[in-house]
Amino acid sequence: MSRLSDTGPVFGRRDPDERGYFGEFGGRFMPETLIAPVEALEAAYFDARRDPAFVDRLRFLLATFVGRPTPLHEAVRAAGDSGVRLFLKREDLAHTGAHKINNALGQALLAKRMGKKRVVAETGAGQHGVATATSCALLGLECHVYMGAEDMRRQALNVVRMQLLGATVRQVDSGSKTLKDAINEAMRDWVANVGDTYYLLGSALGPHPYPLMVREFQSVIGREARRQMLDQVGRLPDIVVACVGGGSNAIGIFDAFVNDTSVRLIGVEAGGERIAPGRHAARFAGGSTGVLQGTRTFVLQDDAGNIELTHSISAGLDYAAVGPEHAWLRDLGRTEYSYITDAEALDGFQALARFEGILPALESAHAVAYTMRLAKEVADDAVILINLSGRGDKDVQSVVEALR
């Protein structure tokens, strides 16, 4: 099988219902001014995914521009003497340094197909912003990225990268000055400029069809990993682990294993400092069903429905809601979710650096830290697959400050 035929998303396998719901989660909650644009986006997306020319163009660019397939690496030293075989899906080796490019490129191609000239996006850790700026530069689209002031401070390197790629980075000073606030401002921009502007949402969140689109563009991760496990190990993993902020990298790798009920699927949220209001971002540990920024899902909110502040050492996990498909899969009992604290994530970061020569993103370090704990509890011959969603260059200064 050729490399190009192996590379790309799989479309149309597990759609939500006609209203955009996965079970009781999902849907569309948006201002009236965006109903028509979102319906037009849905029609354009379903048309594009049926078009062999669009699919082939995306697969070609994923192979020749992004560098897919990304490799599968067995982390022998990190596994130590536990008896467990530990594998890393190396999304940190994709162009721009994270999984975000898979979705950004797919949506940028869709924007181009729809005749849009201008793209707006939000970013927390900066990787989605970099991926969007990269895709816009490749395709000749004007790019504006909204980013919270706190995240700009934590992710200064990625701010410079976006600017060098030609994007305008717009600082957001409202609220907690993090991802939730950046999404608010990006959506306001979209409402004001809907005629020529495409909103390129970075995670499996927002109104339908965004959760579906993002999952399908990220499904290339799971498709490759499944084939690579069979080729290199001769069987599927016992457990797949991924960090969960909005949830795009996790849903991307889970997608290929959902029907394999022997494979445990575990998402790892940000436990922050402790599970107390405003000190974490573990939605399944401290949240409840609610609506945030276009979708019904699990949300960190108080008894009156006010959205709580969040905290994580990782900017990419610092968000008050989780993707609706994650909430649905958990409701079905198909996926499990746990959390890792800031301190534990730092341990995971340092362990992977010292044992494997890999600096993981702090987001990915949550999955690494959880797996290190899990390896002590499972059978000696267990095979565990971690989605290493991004590289940690952007987080070095944050790690240095935290270790002080």
PDB file of C-alpha atoms in Angstrom, residues 75-227:
ATOM      1  CA  ALA A  75       9.856   3.948  24.585  1.00  0.00           C
ATOM      2  CA  VAL A  76      11.932   1.134  26.069  1.00  0.00           C
ATOM      3  CA  ARG A  77      13.832   3.166  28.677  1.00  0.00           C
ATOM      4  CA  ALA A  78      10.715   5.019  29.831  1.00  0.00           C
ATOM      5  CA  ALA A  79       8.966   1.672  30.338  1.00  0.00           C
ATOM      6  CA  GLY A  80      11.869   0.566  32.560  1.00  0.00           C
ATOM      7  CA  ASP A  81      11.518  -2.811  34.234  1.00  0.00           C
ATOM      8  CA  SER A  82       7.730  -2.635  34.487  1.00  0.00           C
ATOM      9  CA  GLY A  83       7.297  -5.331  31.825  1.00  0.00           C
ATOM     10  CA  VAL A  84       4.914  -3.080  29.940  1.00  0.00           C
ATOM     11  CA  ARG A  85       5.578  -2.239  26.292  1.00  0.00           C
ATOM     12  CA  LEU A  86       5.103   1.490  25.810  1.00  0.00           C
ATOM     13  CA  PHE A  87       4.651   3.118  22.380  1.00  0.00           C
ATOM     14  CA  LEU A  88       4.497   6.796  21.424  1.00  0.00           C
ATOM     15  CA  LYS A  89       2.585   8.070  18.389  1.00  0.00           C
ATOM     16  CA  ARG A  90       4.931  10.906  17.415  1.00  0.00           C
ATOM     17  CA  GLU A  91       2.628  13.784  16.492  1.00  0.00           C
ATOM     18  CA  ASP A  92       5.396  16.052  17.787  1.00  0.00           C
ATOM     19  CA  LEU A  93       7.234  15.228  14.542  1.00  0.00           C
ATOM     20  CA  ALA A  94       4.478  16.579  12.286  1.00  0.00           C
ATOM     21  CA  HIS A  95       5.195  19.925  10.601  1.00  0.00           C
ATOM     22  CA  THR A  96       4.747  22.797  13.119  1.00  0.00           C
ATOM     23  CA  GLY A  97       5.352  20.379  16.002  1.00  0.00           C
ATOM     24  CA  ALA A  98       1.896  19.098  16.926  1.00  0.00           C
ATOM     25  CA  HIS A  99      -1.252  17.344  15.745  1.00  0.00           C
ATOM     26  CA  LYS A 100      -2.986  20.698  15.193  1.00  0.00           C
ATOM     27  CA  ILE A 101      -1.756  20.952  11.587  1.00  0.00           C
ATOM     28  CA  ASN A 102      -3.976  18.007  10.511  1.00  0.00           C
ATOM     29  CA  ASN A 103      -7.177  19.923  11.262  1.00  0.00           C
ATOM     30  CA  ALA A 104      -5.889  23.391  10.382  1.00  0.00           C
ATOM     31  CA  LEU A 105      -4.839  22.281   6.912  1.00  0.00           C
ATOM     32  CA  GLY A 106      -8.128  20.478   6.273  1.00  0.00           C
ATOM     33  CA  GLN A 107     -10.230  23.462   7.314  1.00  0.00           C
ATOM     34  CA  ALA A 108      -8.024  25.943   5.442  1.00  0.00           C
ATOM     35  CA  LEU A 109      -8.562  23.916   2.271  1.00  0.00           C
ATOM     36  CA  LEU A 110     -12.308  24.041   2.984  1.00  0.00           C
ATOM     37  CA  ALA A 111     -12.149  27.828   3.478  1.00  0.00           C
ATOM     38  CA  LYS A 112     -10.389  28.168   0.140  1.00  0.00           C
ATOM     39  CA  ARG A 113     -12.994  25.942  -1.497  1.00  0.00           C
ATOM     40  CA  MET A 114     -15.778  28.142  -0.065  1.00  0.00           C
ATOM     41  CA  GLY A 115     -14.183  31.258  -1.551  1.00  0.00           C
ATOM     42  CA  LYS A 116     -13.266  32.833   1.783  1.00  0.00           C
ATOM     43  CA  LYS A 117     -10.319  35.251   1.763  1.00  0.00           C
ATOM     44  CA  ARG A 118      -9.860  35.745   5.495  1.00  0.00           C
ATOM     45  CA  VAL A 119      -9.445  33.246   8.337  1.00  0.00           C
ATOM     46  CA  VAL A 120      -9.885  33.861  12.075  1.00  0.00           C
ATOM     47  CA  ALA A 121      -8.820  31.382  14.728  1.00  0.00           C
ATOM     48  CA  GLU A 122      -8.290  31.089  18.458  1.00  0.00           C
ATOM     49  CA  THR A 123      -5.361  29.507  20.258  1.00  0.00           C
ATOM     50  CA  GLY A 124      -4.354  28.618  23.801  1.00  0.00           C
ATOM     51  CA  ALA A 125      -0.970  26.907  23.735  1.00  0.00           C
ATOM     52  CA  GLY A 126      -0.282  28.564  20.395  1.00  0.00           C
ATOM     53  CA  GLN A 127       0.084  25.361  18.376  1.00  0.00           C
ATOM     54  CA  HIS A 128      -3.292  25.733  16.673  1.00  0.00           C
ATOM     55  CA  GLY A 129      -2.427  29.342  15.909  1.00  0.00           C
ATOM     56  CA  VAL A 130       0.902  28.320  14.390  1.00  0.00           C
ATOM     57  CA  ALA A 131      -0.762  25.543  12.389  1.00  0.00           C
ATOM     58  CA  THR A 132      -3.450  27.933  11.125  1.00  0.00           C
ATOM     59  CA  ALA A 133      -0.898  30.597  10.208  1.00  0.00           C
ATOM     60  CA  THR A 134       1.151  27.947   8.411  1.00  0.00           C
ATOM     61  CA  SER A 135      -1.841  26.668   6.449  1.00  0.00           C
ATOM     62  CA  CYS A 136      -2.935  30.196   5.527  1.00  0.00           C
ATOM     63  CA  ALA A 137       0.580  31.043   4.332  1.00  0.00           C
ATOM     64  CA  LEU A 138       0.590  27.920   2.169  1.00  0.00           C
ATOM     65  CA  LEU A 139      -2.803  28.692   0.631  1.00  0.00           C
ATOM     66  CA  GLY A 140      -2.585  32.491   0.422  1.00  0.00           C
ATOM     67  CA  LEU A 141      -5.252  33.343   3.013  1.00  0.00           C
ATOM     68  CA  GLU A 142      -5.295  36.341   5.367  1.00  0.00           C
ATOM     69  CA  CYS A 143      -4.921  35.113   8.955  1.00  0.00           C
ATOM     70  CA  HIS A 144      -5.954  36.619  12.315  1.00  0.00           C
ATOM     71  CA  VAL A 145      -5.374  34.646  15.532  1.00  0.00           C
ATOM     72  CA  TYR A 146      -6.934  35.568  18.890  1.00  0.00           C
ATOM     73  CA  MET A 147      -4.951  34.639  21.986  1.00  0.00           C
ATOM     74  CA  GLY A 148      -5.405  35.430  25.674  1.00  0.00           C
ATOM     75  CA  ALA A 149      -2.839  37.746  27.247  1.00  0.00           C
ATOM     76  CA  GLU A 150      -1.895  35.111  29.831  1.00  0.00           C
ATOM     77  CA  ASP A 151      -1.352  32.509  27.123  1.00  0.00           C
ATOM     78  CA  MET A 152       0.697  35.009  25.078  1.00  0.00           C
ATOM     79  CA  ARG A 153       2.960  35.433  28.104  1.00  0.00           C
ATOM     80  CA  ARG A 154       3.315  31.673  28.611  1.00  0.00           C
ATOM     81  CA  GLN A 155       3.718  30.899  24.905  1.00  0.00           C
ATOM     82  CA  ALA A 156       5.786  33.848  23.671  1.00  0.00           C
ATOM     83  CA  LEU A 157       7.743  31.677  21.224  1.00  0.00           C
ATOM     84  CA  ASN A 158       4.585  30.634  19.397  1.00  0.00           C
ATOM     85  CA  VAL A 159       3.422  34.254  19.190  1.00  0.00           C
ATOM     86  CA  VAL A 160       6.618  35.107  17.311  1.00  0.00           C
ATOM     87  CA  ARG A 161       6.223  32.054  15.077  1.00  0.00           C
ATOM     88  CA  MET A 162       2.709  33.119  14.085  1.00  0.00           C
ATOM     89  CA  GLN A 163       3.856  36.642  13.308  1.00  0.00           C
ATOM     90  CA  LEU A 164       6.763  35.387  11.200  1.00  0.00           C
ATOM     91  CA  LEU A 165       4.271  33.289   9.238  1.00  0.00           C
ATOM     92  CA  GLY A 166       2.307  36.427   8.397  1.00  0.00           C
ATOM     93  CA  ALA A 167      -0.538  36.162  10.893  1.00  0.00           C
ATOM     94  CA  THR A 168      -1.911  39.058  12.945  1.00  0.00           C
ATOM     95  CA  VAL A 169      -1.998  37.977  16.597  1.00  0.00           C
ATOM     96  CA  ARG A 170      -4.754  39.762  18.518  1.00  0.00           C
ATOM     97  CA  GLN A 171      -4.314  39.913  22.304  1.00  0.00           C
ATOM     98  CA  VAL A 172      -7.400  39.231  24.444  1.00  0.00           C
ATOM     99  CA  ASP A 173      -7.456  40.941  27.844  1.00  0.00           C
ATOM    100  CA  SER A 174     -10.936  39.961  29.034  1.00  0.00           C
ATOM    101  CA  GLY A 175     -11.915  37.269  31.544  1.00  0.00           C
ATOM    102  CA  SER A 176      -9.170  34.844  32.515  1.00  0.00           C
ATOM    103  CA  LYS A 177      -7.162  35.925  29.422  1.00  0.00           C
ATOM    104  CA  THR A 178      -6.940  32.317  28.238  1.00  0.00           C
ATOM    105  CA  LEU A 179      -8.531  30.050  25.617  1.00  0.00           C
ATOM    106  CA  LYS A 180     -12.204  30.554  26.499  1.00  0.00           C
ATOM    107  CA  ASP A 181     -11.826  34.305  26.099  1.00  0.00           C
ATOM    108  CA  ALA A 182      -9.904  33.934  22.832  1.00  0.00           C
ATOM    109  CA  ILE A 183     -12.753  31.820  21.425  1.00  0.00           C
ATOM    110  CA  ASN A 184     -15.271  34.505  22.436  1.00  0.00           C
ATOM    111  CA  GLU A 185     -13.347  37.194  20.548  1.00  0.00           C
ATOM    112  CA  ALA A 186     -12.778  35.023  17.477  1.00  0.00           C
ATOM    113  CA  MET A 187     -16.513  34.297  17.294  1.00  0.00           C
ATOM    114  CA  ARG A 188     -17.326  38.019  17.620  1.00  0.00           C
ATOM    115  CA  ASP A 189     -14.980  38.699  14.711  1.00  0.00           C
ATOM    116  CA  TRP A 190     -16.713  36.004  12.672  1.00  0.00           C
ATOM    117  CA  VAL A 191     -20.158  37.496  13.381  1.00  0.00           C
ATOM    118  CA  ALA A 192     -18.944  40.934  12.270  1.00  0.00           C
ATOM    119  CA  ASN A 193     -17.203  39.738   9.089  1.00  0.00           C
ATOM    120  CA  VAL A 194     -19.113  36.621   8.124  1.00  0.00           C
ATOM    121  CA  GLY A 195     -19.261  37.461   4.416  1.00  0.00           C
ATOM    122  CA  ASP A 196     -15.572  36.939   3.642  1.00  0.00           C
ATOM    123  CA  THR A 197     -14.330  35.246   6.821  1.00  0.00           C
ATOM    124  CA  TYR A 198     -13.939  31.593   7.792  1.00  0.00           C
ATOM    125  CA  TYR A 199     -13.705  30.652  11.491  1.00  0.00           C
ATOM    126  CA  LEU A 200     -11.091  27.893  11.839  1.00  0.00           C
ATOM    127  CA  LEU A 201     -11.881  26.289  15.197  1.00  0.00           C
ATOM    128  CA  GLY A 202      -9.002  24.330  16.656  1.00  0.00           C
ATOM    129  CA  SER A 203     -10.572  21.611  18.799  1.00  0.00           C
ATOM    130  CA  ALA A 204     -13.501  19.176  18.713  1.00  0.00           C
ATOM    131  CA  LEU A 205     -15.792  21.817  20.209  1.00  0.00           C
ATOM    132  CA  GLY A 206     -18.305  24.430  19.126  1.00  0.00           C
ATOM    133  CA  PRO A 207     -21.537  24.107  17.149  1.00  0.00           C
ATOM    134  CA  HIS A 208     -22.105  21.307  14.651  1.00  0.00           C
ATOM    135  CA  PRO A 209     -20.370  20.553  12.264  1.00  0.00           C
ATOM    136  CA  TYR A 210     -17.115  21.591  14.025  1.00  0.00           C
ATOM    137  CA  PRO A 211     -16.819  18.610  16.435  1.00  0.00           C
ATOM    138  CA  LEU A 212     -17.379  16.230  13.520  1.00  0.00           C
ATOM    139  CA  MET A 213     -15.029  18.075  11.151  1.00  0.00           C
ATOM    140  CA  VAL A 214     -12.198  18.278  13.655  1.00  0.00           C
ATOM    141  CA  ARG A 215     -12.527  14.610  14.600  1.00  0.00           C
ATOM    142  CA  GLU A 216     -12.504  13.542  10.972  1.00  0.00           C
ATOM    143  CA  PHE A 217      -9.475  15.677  10.101  1.00  0.00           C
ATOM    144  CA  GLN A 218      -7.666  14.287  13.166  1.00  0.00           C
ATOM    145  CA  SER A 219      -8.738  10.678  12.543  1.00  0.00           C
ATOM    146  CA  VAL A 220      -5.588  10.228  10.471  1.00  0.00           C
ATOM    147  CA  ILE A 221      -3.708   9.834  13.785  1.00  0.00           C
ATOM    148  CA  GLY A 222      -5.689   6.796  14.885  1.00  0.00           C
ATOM    149  CA  ARG A 223      -5.785   5.272  11.426  1.00  0.00           C
ATOM    150  CA  GLU A 224      -1.982   5.376  11.158  1.00  0.00           C
ATOM    151  CA  ALA A 225      -1.426   4.238  14.737  1.00  0.00           C
ATOM    152  CA  ARG A 226      -3.711   1.232  14.336  1.00  0.00           C
ATOM    153  CA  ARG A 227      -1.907   0.076  11.209  1.00  0.00           C
TER     154      ARG A 227
END
